[in-house]
CSV table of C-alpha atoms in Angstrom, one decimal:
chain,number,residue,atom,x,y,z
I,123,MET,CA,-26.6,-14.4,2.0
I,124,ILE,CA,-24.8,-10.9,2.8
I,125,GLU,CA,-27.0,-10.5,5.7
I,126,GLN,CA,-26.0,-13.8,7.2
I,127,ILE,CA,-22.3,-12.9,6.6
I,128,PHE,CA,-22.7,-9.6,8.2
I,129,GLU,CA,-24.3,-11.2,11.3
I,130,MET,CA,-21.5,-13.6,11.4
I,131,LEU,CA,-18.9,-10.9,11.3
I,132,GLU,CA,-20.7,-8.7,13.8
I,133,ASN,CA,-20.9,-11.7,16.2
I,134,SER,CA,-17.1,-12.2,15.5
I,135,GLU,CA,-15.9,-8.6,16.1
I,136,ASP,CA,-14.3,-9.5,19.5
I,137,GLU,CA,-12.3,-12.2,17.5
I,138,LEU,CA,-11.5,-9.7,14.9
I,139,ILE,CA,-9.9,-7.3,17.2
I,140,ALA,CA,-8.1,-10.0,19.1
I,141,ILE,CA,-6.5,-11.1,16.1
I,142,ARG,CA,-5.4,-7.6,15.0
I,143,ARG,CA,-3.8,-7.1,18.4
I,144,GLU,CA,-2.0,-10.4,18.4
I,145,LEU,CA,-0.5,-9.5,15.1
I,146,HIS,CA,0.3,-6.1,16.3
I,147,LYS,CA,2.4,-7.4,19.2
I,148,PHE,CA,4.6,-9.4,16.9
I,149,PRO,CA,5.5,-7.4,13.9
I,150,GLU,CA,7.8,-8.6,11.2
I,151,LEU,CA,9.6,-6.4,8.5
I,152,SER,CA,9.2,-6.8,4.8
I,153,PHE,CA,10.9,-9.9,3.4
I,154,GLU,CA,11.5,-11.1,7.0
I,155,GLU,CA,8.1,-12.5,7.6
I,156,VAL,CA,8.2,-16.1,9.1
I,157,VAL,CA,5.9,-16.3,12.0
I,158,THR,CA,3.0,-14.3,10.5
I,159,PRO,CA,2.5,-16.4,7.5
I,160,LYS,CA,2.5,-19.5,9.6
I,161,LYS,CA,-0.3,-18.0,11.9
I,162,ILE,CA,-2.4,-17.0,8.7
I,163,ALA,CA,-1.9,-20.6,7.3
I,164,THR,CA,-2.8,-22.2,10.6
I,165,TYR,CA,-5.9,-20.1,10.9
I,166,LEU,CA,-7.0,-21.1,7.3
I,167,LYS,CA,-6.2,-24.7,8.0
I,168,ASP,CA,-8.3,-24.8,11.0
I,169,LEU,CA,-11.3,-23.5,9.0
I,170,ASP,CA,-10.4,-26.2,6.4
I,171,ILE,CA,-9.9,-23.7,3.7
I,172,GLU,CA,-7.6,-25.0,0.8
I,173,HIS,CA,-4.4,-22.7,0.7
I,174,ARG,CA,-0.8,-22.4,-0.5
I,175,THR,CA,2.0,-21.3,1.5
I,176,GLU,CA,5.4,-19.7,0.4
I,177,VAL,CA,3.6,-18.1,-2.6
I,178,GLY,CA,6.2,-16.0,-4.3
I,179,GLY,CA,8.4,-16.2,-1.2
I,180,ARG,CA,6.5,-15.6,2.0
I,181,GLY,CA,2.7,-15.2,0.7
I,182,VAL,CA,-0.2,-17.2,1.6
I,183,VAL,CA,-3.2,-17.7,-0.7
I,184,GLY,CA,-6.4,-19.3,0.4
I,185,TYR,CA,-9.2,-20.7,-1.9
I,186,ILE,CA,-12.9,-20.8,-1.1
I,187,ARG,CA,-14.8,-22.9,-4.0
I,188,GLY,CA,-18.3,-21.8,-4.7
I,189,LYS,CA,-20.5,-23.2,-7.4
I,190,LYS,CA,-18.7,-24.3,-10.6
I,191,GLY,CA,-18.8,-22.2,-13.6
I,192,GLY,CA,-19.0,-18.9,-11.9
I,193,LYS,CA,-16.4,-16.2,-11.7
I,194,THR,CA,-13.5,-15.8,-9.5
I,195,VAL,CA,-12.7,-12.9,-7.4
I,196,ALA,CA,-9.6,-12.0,-5.4
I,197,LEU,CA,-9.4,-10.0,-2.1
I,198,ARG,CA,-5.9,-9.0,-0.8
I,199,ALA,CA,-4.4,-7.9,2.5
I,200,ASP,CA,-0.9,-7.2,3.4
I,201,PHE,CA,0.9,-8.2,6.7
I,202,ASP,CA,4.5,-6.8,7.0
I,203,ALA,CA,5.5,-4.1,9.5
I,204,LEU,CA,7.8,-1.1,9.5
I,205,PRO,CA,11.3,-0.5,10.9
I,206,ILE,CA,9.9,2.0,13.6
I,207,HIS,CA,10.1,1.8,17.4
I,208,GLU,CA,6.5,2.1,18.8
I,209,GLU,CA,5.7,4.9,21.2
I,210,THR,CA,1.9,4.2,21.5
I,211,GLY,CA,1.9,2.8,25.1
I,212,LEU,CA,-0.8,0.5,24.0
I,213,PRO,CA,-1.4,-2.8,26.2
I,214,PHE,CA,-0.8,-4.6,22.9
I,215,ALA,CA,2.2,-2.7,21.7
I,216,SER,CA,5.0,-4.1,19.7
I,217,THR,CA,7.1,-6.6,21.8
I,218,VAL,CA,10.0,-6.2,19.2
I,219,PRO,CA,12.3,-3.2,19.6
I,220,GLY,CA,12.4,-1.0,16.5
I,221,LYS,CA,9.6,-2.9,14.7
I,222,MET,CA,6.1,-1.6,14.6
I,223,HIS,CA,2.8,-2.1,12.6
I,224,ALA,CA,2.4,1.6,11.8
I,225,CYS,CA,0.4,1.5,8.7
I,226,GLY,CA,-2.7,-0.9,9.4
I,227,HIS,CA,-1.5,-4.0,7.9
I,228,ASP,CA,-2.2,-6.0,10.9
I,229,GLY,CA,-5.8,-4.8,10.6
I,230,HIS,CA,-6.0,-5.7,7.0
I,231,THR,CA,-4.9,-9.2,7.7
I,232,ALA,CA,-7.4,-9.6,10.5
I,233,ALA,CA,-10.2,-8.2,8.5
I,234,LEU,CA,-9.5,-10.7,5.7
I,235,LEU,CA,-9.1,-13.7,7.9
I,236,LEU,CA,-12.5,-13.2,9.3
I,237,VAL,CA,-13.9,-12.5,6.0
I,238,ALA,CA,-12.4,-16.0,5.0
I,239,LYS,CA,-14.2,-17.4,8.0
I,240,SER,CA,-17.5,-15.9,7.2
I,241,LEU,CA,-17.4,-16.9,3.5
I,242,LYS,CA,-16.3,-20.4,4.3
I,243,GLN,CA,-19.5,-20.9,6.4
I,244,GLN,CA,-21.6,-19.7,3.1
I,245,GLU,CA,-19.4,-21.2,0.4
I,246,HIS,CA,-22.2,-23.5,-0.7
I,247,GLN,CA,-24.2,-20.2,-1.8
I,248,LEU,CA,-21.4,-18.5,-3.5
I,249,LEU,CA,-21.9,-18.2,-7.3
I,250,GLY,CA,-18.1,-18.7,-8.0
I,251,ASP,CA,-14.7,-18.8,-6.3
I,252,VAL,CA,-13.0,-16.5,-3.9
I,253,VAL,CA,-9.1,-16.2,-3.8
I,254,LEU,CA,-7.7,-14.9,-0.5
I,255,ILE,CA,-4.4,-13.1,-1.1
I,256,PHE,CA,-2.3,-12.5,2.2
I,257,GLN,CA,0.7,-10.6,0.8
I,258,PHE,CA,4.2,-10.0,2.3
I,259,ALA,CA,6.5,-7.0,1.8
I,260,GLU,CA,4.3,-4.4,0.7
I,261,GLU,CA,6.3,-1.6,2.5
I,262,LEU,CA,9.6,-2.2,0.7
I,263,ALA,CA,10.2,-2.3,-3.0
I,264,PRO,CA,10.1,-4.2,-5.2
I,265,GLY,CA,7.4,-5.5,-2.8
I,266,GLY,CA,5.6,-9.0,-2.6
I,267,ALA,CA,3.0,-8.5,-5.3
I,268,ILE,CA,5.2,-9.1,-8.3
I,269,SER,CA,6.6,-12.3,-7.2
I,270,MET,CA,3.2,-13.7,-5.8
I,271,ILE,CA,1.6,-12.8,-9.3
I,272,GLU,CA,4.5,-14.5,-11.0
I,273,ASP,CA,3.7,-17.8,-8.7
I,274,GLY,CA,0.1,-17.7,-10.0
I,275,CYS,CA,-1.9,-16.0,-7.1
I,276,LEU,CA,-4.0,-14.3,-9.9
I,277,LYS,CA,-4.5,-17.6,-11.9
I,278,ASP,CA,-8.2,-17.4,-13.3
I,279,VAL,CA,-9.1,-14.4,-11.2
I,280,ASP,CA,-11.4,-12.1,-13.0
I,281,ALA,CA,-11.1,-9.0,-10.6
I,282,ILE,CA,-9.4,-8.1,-7.3
I,283,PHE,CA,-10.5,-5.8,-4.5
I,284,GLY,CA,-8.3,-4.4,-1.6
I,285,ALA,CA,-9.1,-2.3,1.6
I,286,HIS,CA,-6.7,0.1,3.3
I,287,LEU,CA,-7.3,1.4,6.8
I,288,TRP,CA,-6.8,5.3,6.6
I,289,THR,CA,-6.5,7.4,9.6
I,290,PRO,CA,-6.6,10.8,7.5
I,291,LEU,CA,-10.1,9.7,6.7
I,292,PRO,CA,-12.5,9.7,9.9
I,293,TYR,CA,-14.3,6.5,11.0
I,294,GLY,CA,-17.7,6.5,9.4
I,295,GLU,CA,-16.6,7.3,5.8
I,296,ILE,CA,-15.5,5.1,3.0
I,297,GLY,CA,-13.4,6.6,0.3
I,298,PHE,CA,-13.3,5.7,-3.4
I,299,ARG,CA,-11.9,7.0,-6.6
I,300,GLU,CA,-12.0,5.7,-10.2
I,301,GLY,CA,-8.8,5.9,-12.2
I,302,ALA,CA,-5.5,7.1,-10.9
I,303,PHE,CA,-5.7,6.8,-7.0
I,304,MET,CA,-2.3,6.3,-5.6
I,305,GLY,CA,1.0,7.7,-7.0
I,306,ALA,CA,3.8,5.9,-8.6
I,307,ALA,CA,6.6,5.9,-5.8
I,308,ASP,CA,10.2,6.2,-7.0
I,309,ARG,CA,13.5,6.7,-5.2
I,310,PHE,CA,16.8,8.3,-6.2
I,311,GLU,CA,20.2,8.6,-4.7
I,312,LEU,CA,22.9,11.1,-5.8
I,313,THR,CA,26.4,11.2,-4.8
I,314,VAL,CA,28.3,14.3,-5.7
I,315,LYS,CA,32.1,13.9,-5.9
I,316,GLY,CA,34.1,16.9,-5.5
I,317,ARG,CA,37.7,17.6,-4.1
I,318,GLY,CA,37.9,18.2,-0.4
I,319,GLY,CA,40.3,20.4,1.6
I,320,HIS,CA,40.7,22.8,4.5
I,321,GLY,CA,37.8,25.1,5.3
I,322,ALA,CA,39.9,28.1,5.2
I,323,SER,CA,40.9,27.3,1.6
I,324,PRO,CA,37.7,26.8,-0.4
I,325,HIS,CA,39.5,27.9,-3.6
I,326,GLU,CA,41.5,24.9,-3.5
I,327,THR,CA,38.7,22.5,-3.5
I,328,VAL,CA,35.6,21.6,-5.5
I,329,ASP,CA,33.0,21.9,-2.6
I,330,SER,CA,30.6,18.9,-2.9
I,331,ILE,CA,28.2,20.6,-0.3
I,332,THR,CA,27.9,23.7,-2.6
I,333,VAL,CA,27.4,21.7,-5.5
I,334,ALA,CA,24.8,19.4,-3.9
I,335,THR,CA,23.0,22.4,-2.5
I,336,SER,CA,22.7,24.0,-5.9
I,337,ILE,CA,21.3,20.7,-7.3
I,338,VAL,CA,18.6,20.5,-4.5
I,339,GLN,CA,17.5,23.9,-5.2
I,340,GLN,CA,17.2,23.3,-8.9
I,341,LEU,CA,15.5,20.1,-8.3
I,342,GLN,CA,12.9,21.8,-6.6
I,343,GLN,CA,12.1,24.0,-9.7
I,344,ILE,CA,11.5,21.0,-11.9
I,345,VAL,CA,8.0,20.7,-10.5
I,346,SER,CA,7.3,24.5,-10.2
I,347,ARG,CA,8.7,25.4,-13.4
I,348,ASN,CA,8.9,22.6,-15.8
I,349,VAL,CA,5.8,20.5,-15.2
I,350,ASP,CA,2.3,21.7,-16.3
I,351,PRO,CA,0.7,23.1,-13.1
I,352,LEU,CA,-2.6,21.0,-13.9
I,353,LYS,CA,-0.5,18.0,-13.4
I,354,SER,CA,0.6,16.4,-10.3
I,355,ALA,CA,4.1,15.6,-9.3
I,356,VAL,CA,6.3,15.7,-6.2
I,357,ILE,CA,10.2,15.8,-5.7
I,358,SER,CA,11.3,15.5,-2.1
I,359,ILE,CA,14.6,15.3,-0.6
I,360,GLY,CA,14.5,13.1,2.5
I,361,SER,CA,18.4,12.9,3.2
I,362,PHE,CA,21.4,15.1,2.6
I,363,HIS,CA,24.5,14.0,4.2
I,364,ALA,CA,28.0,15.5,3.9
I,365,GLY,CA,31.2,15.7,6.0
I,366,GLU,CA,31.9,15.4,9.8
I,367,ALA,CA,34.1,18.3,10.9
I,368,PHE,CA,33.5,22.1,11.1
I,369,ASN,CA,36.5,23.0,9.3
I,370,VAL,CA,36.8,20.4,6.6
I,371,ILE,CA,35.1,20.8,3.1
I,372,PRO,CA,34.2,17.1,2.3
I,373,ASP,CA,35.0,15.2,-0.8
I,374,THR,CA,31.5,13.9,-1.2
I,375,ALA,CA,27.9,14.8,-0.5
I,376,LYS,CA,25.0,12.3,-0.8
I,377,ILE,CA,21.3,13.1,-1.4
I,378,VAL,CA,18.3,10.6,-1.2
I,379,GLY,CA,14.9,11.4,-2.2
I,380,THR,CA,11.6,10.4,-3.8
I,381,VAL,CA,9.7,11.2,-7.0
I,382,ARG,CA,5.9,10.8,-6.8
I,383,THR,CA,3.8,11.1,-10.2
I,384,PHE,CA,0.4,9.8,-11.5
I,385,GLU,CA,1.2,9.8,-15.3
I,386,GLU,CA,4.1,7.9,-17.0
I,387,GLY,CA,4.8,10.8,-19.2
I,388,ILE,CA,5.4,13.0,-16.4
I,389,GLN,CA,7.6,10.3,-14.7
I,390,SER,CA,9.6,10.1,-17.8
I,391,PHE,CA,9.9,13.8,-18.2
I,392,ILE,CA,11.0,14.2,-14.6
I,393,ILE,CA,13.8,11.6,-14.8
I,394,GLU,CA,15.2,13.2,-17.9
I,395,ARG,CA,15.1,16.7,-16.5
I,396,MET,CA,16.7,15.6,-13.2
I,397,ASN,CA,19.6,14.0,-15.1
I,398,GLN,CA,20.2,17.2,-17.0
I,399,VAL,CA,20.1,19.4,-13.9
I,400,VAL,CA,22.6,17.1,-12.1
I,401,ASN,CA,24.9,16.7,-15.1
I,402,GLY,CA,24.9,20.4,-15.8
I,403,ILE,CA,25.7,21.7,-12.3
I,404,CYS,CA,28.4,19.1,-11.7
I,405,LEU,CA,29.9,19.9,-15.2
I,406,ALA,CA,30.0,23.4,-14.4
I,407,ALA,CA,31.5,22.9,-11.0
I,408,GLY,CA,34.1,20.4,-12.1
I,409,ALA,CA,32.4,17.7,-10.0
I,410,ASP,CA,31.9,14.0,-10.7
I,411,TYR,CA,28.7,12.2,-9.6
I,412,GLU,CA,26.8,9.0,-9.4
I,413,PHE,CA,23.0,9.3,-9.9
I,414,ASP,CA,20.9,6.2,-9.2
I,415,TYR,CA,17.3,6.4,-10.1
I,416,LYS,CA,15.1,3.6,-9.4
I,417,LYS,CA,11.5,3.2,-10.3
I,418,GLY,CA,9.1,2.0,-7.4
I,419,TYR,CA,5.6,1.0,-7.4
I,420,PRO,CA,3.5,2.3,-10.5
I,421,THR,CA,0.5,4.1,-10.2
I,422,VAL,CA,-2.7,2.5,-8.7
I,423,VAL,CA,-5.4,2.9,-11.3
I,424,ASN,CA,-8.8,1.7,-10.2
I,425,SER,CA,-10.9,0.3,-13.1
I,426,LYS,CA,-14.1,2.2,-14.0
I,427,THR,CA,-16.8,-0.6,-13.8
I,428,GLU,CA,-15.5,-2.4,-10.7
I,429,THR,CA,-15.3,0.9,-8.8
I,430,GLU,CA,-18.6,2.1,-9.7
I,431,LYS,CA,-20.2,-1.2,-8.8
I,432,LEU,CA,-18.4,-1.2,-5.4
I,433,VAL,CA,-19.7,2.1,-4.6
I,434,GLN,CA,-23.2,1.0,-5.4
I,435,TRP,CA,-22.8,-2.2,-3.3
I,436,SER,CA,-21.3,-0.1,-0.4
I,437,VAL,CA,-24.2,2.6,-0.4
I,438,SER,CA,-26.7,-0.3,-0.5
I,439,ASN,CA,-25.2,-2.5,2.3
I,440,LEU,CA,-23.1,-0.3,4.7
I,441,LYS,CA,-25.9,2.4,5.5
I,442,ASN,CA,-24.1,3.6,8.4
I,443,GLN,CA,-21.0,4.7,6.4
I,444,LYS,CA,-20.7,7.8,4.2
I,445,VAL,CA,-19.5,6.7,0.9
I,446,ILE,CA,-17.4,9.5,-0.7
I,447,GLU,CA,-15.2,10.2,-3.7
I,448,ILE,CA,-11.7,11.4,-2.4
I,449,ASP,CA,-8.9,13.0,-4.0
I,450,PRO,CA,-5.9,10.9,-5.2
I,451,VAL,CA,-2.9,10.5,-2.7
I,452,MET,CA,0.8,10.5,-3.5
I,453,GLY,CA,1.5,7.5,-1.4
I,454,GLY,CA,2.7,4.4,-3.2
I,455,GLU,CA,1.0,0.8,-3.1
I,456,ASP,CA,2.0,-2.4,-4.8
I,457,PHE,CA,-1.6,-3.2,-5.2
I,458,ALA,CA,-0.9,-1.4,-8.5
I,459,TYR,CA,0.7,-4.6,-9.9
I,460,TYR,CA,-2.4,-6.8,-9.4
I,461,LEU,CA,-4.5,-3.9,-11.3
I,462,LYS,CA,-2.2,-4.2,-14.3
I,463,HIS,CA,-3.3,-7.8,-14.6
I,464,VAL,CA,-6.9,-7.7,-13.7
I,465,PRO,CA,-9.4,-5.0,-13.2
I,466,GLY,CA,-10.5,-4.1,-9.5
I,467,SER,CA,-10.6,-1.3,-7.1
I,468,PHE,CA,-8.5,-0.5,-4.0
I,469,PHE,CA,-10.4,1.9,-1.5
I,470,PHE,CA,-9.9,3.4,1.9
I,471,ILE,CA,-11.8,2.7,5.0
I,472,GLY,CA,-11.9,5.7,7.4
I,473,ALA,CA,-10.1,4.7,10.6
I,474,GLY,CA,-9.1,8.2,12.2
I,475,ASN,CA,-11.0,9.2,15.3
I,476,GLU,CA,-10.0,12.6,17.0
I,477,SER,CA,-12.0,11.8,20.2
I,478,LEU,CA,-10.0,8.6,20.7
I,479,GLY,CA,-6.7,10.3,19.7
I,480,LYS,CA,-6.3,8.2,16.6
I,481,THR,CA,-5.2,11.0,14.6
I,482,TYR,CA,-1.4,10.3,14.1
I,483,PRO,CA,-0.4,9.8,10.4
I,484,HIS,CA,0.6,6.4,8.9
I,485,HIS,CA,4.3,5.4,9.7
I,486,HIS,CA,4.4,7.5,12.8
I,487,PRO,CA,5.6,5.9,16.1
I,488,LYS,CA,2.3,6.7,17.7
I,489,PHE,CA,0.1,5.4,14.9
I,490,ASP,CA,-3.0,3.6,15.7
I,491,PHE,CA,-6.5,3.5,14.3
I,492,ASP,CA,-10.1,3.2,15.5
I,493,GLU,CA,-10.7,-0.6,15.8
I,494,SER,CA,-14.3,-0.1,14.9
I,495,ALA,CA,-13.1,0.3,11.2
I,496,LEU,CA,-12.0,-3.4,11.2
I,497,LEU,CA,-15.6,-4.5,11.0
I,498,VAL,CA,-16.2,-2.1,8.2
I,499,ALA,CA,-13.4,-3.3,6.4
I,500,ALA,CA,-14.4,-7.0,6.6
I,501,LYS,CA,-18.0,-6.3,5.7
I,502,LEU,CA,-16.9,-4.3,2.5
I,503,LEU,CA,-14.5,-7.0,1.4
I,504,ALA,CA,-17.1,-9.7,1.8
I,505,THR,CA,-19.6,-7.4,0.0
I,506,ALA,CA,-17.1,-7.1,-2.9
I,507,ALA,CA,-16.6,-10.9,-3.1
I,508,VAL,CA,-20.4,-11.9,-2.9
I,509,HIS,CA,-21.9,-9.0,-5.0
I,510,TYR,CA,-19.1,-9.5,-7.7
I,511,LEU,CA,-19.8,-12.9,-8.1
I,512,GLU,CA,-23.6,-12.4,-8.3
I,513,ASP,CA,-23.6,-9.5,-10.8
I,514,GLU,CA,-23.9,-10.9,-14.3
I,515,LYS,CA,-23.4,-7.6,-15.9
I,516,LEU,CA,-19.9,-7.8,-15.1
I,517,VAL,CA,-19.3,-11.0,-17.1
I,518,GLY,CA,-16.9,-10.4,-20.0
I,519,GLU,CA,-16.3,-6.8,-19.2
I,520,ASN,CA,-13.0,-7.6,-17.5
I,521,LEU,CA,-11.4,-8.2,-20.8
I,522,VAL,CA,-12.2,-4.7,-21.8
I,523,GLU,CA,-10.9,-3.1,-18.7
I,524,CYS,CA,-7.5,-4.7,-19.1
I,525,THR,CA,-6.7,-3.8,-22.7
């Protein structure tokens, strides 16, 4: 059956690329998706695929029913864009100023739609059911996964798989990793409240800039001097704003940043240590403060059995691709929430191509990917669905994975 599905996908590659480009031209930001889910639902309707709309808000979920009594596997794609003004110059570039598909979500959705088409044609041979999860709002916490799960998108699902087109990985490679794969992504905001005054009389002020600068320096030492060097953690300051005039010491200074970790123990320790640093420095300087730390997406943890099996299926079916184990990355992904409910695996499809100039990082205004990777993503998602349903050895093991 997988051979027939691959043949159908190969024959539909032009359609696959066309769908991706159409989605790319009309990006919609997280929690603002209106037209995109309608396009997805229309495509599924035209294929006579059972589906639900407005799942968890703006999500779409399709259902392909195979033989009764089998397992149920879910495949997930996201479809939101980013608040970035596109600078690619592509003929199918964003038509919406200040909005862009700069992370490959247009490709993820296009790939899953073609997978839906191919599986629908073979549904009479499927040894179970396939759930197609088209998720909104991956880019902006709290994300769309939580509300879609609460609205039942994982009902009766035994395992889930998801692909991410990844330009740091060259086309021709597929990247997997068992266990912790992508980091927990947190955000913090700190407002230091001092006492402003004339720049010529600093002794009459509580200099918010000086206090905030000291805090930034000390925060950087938490990872280098307080966290086990064999553990992974990142504290990065992305914004520091204070004052407007050259000769005025401002009342307040605001810092915004992110913390990335893989282990909950390290995450908790860093939060505690940051509070100690902020409180101690402000107390010593006579400043007040407001510190708001928000936990974002948890760590993406791929289950052992499903990842090992997917590697085997990839090697067997995608012989022109190099299947490799890759290092964890600190980028966040709310696919993590699905994996907290059911076992599964999230993997990278190499989509970079230096010869084509497809080397810009994700979230860059010139981001683009090698569209040949779309077919690879579609084939591997289809492979995951078909082989998972056929693999009797996985029956019952999911309960073990989720304890």
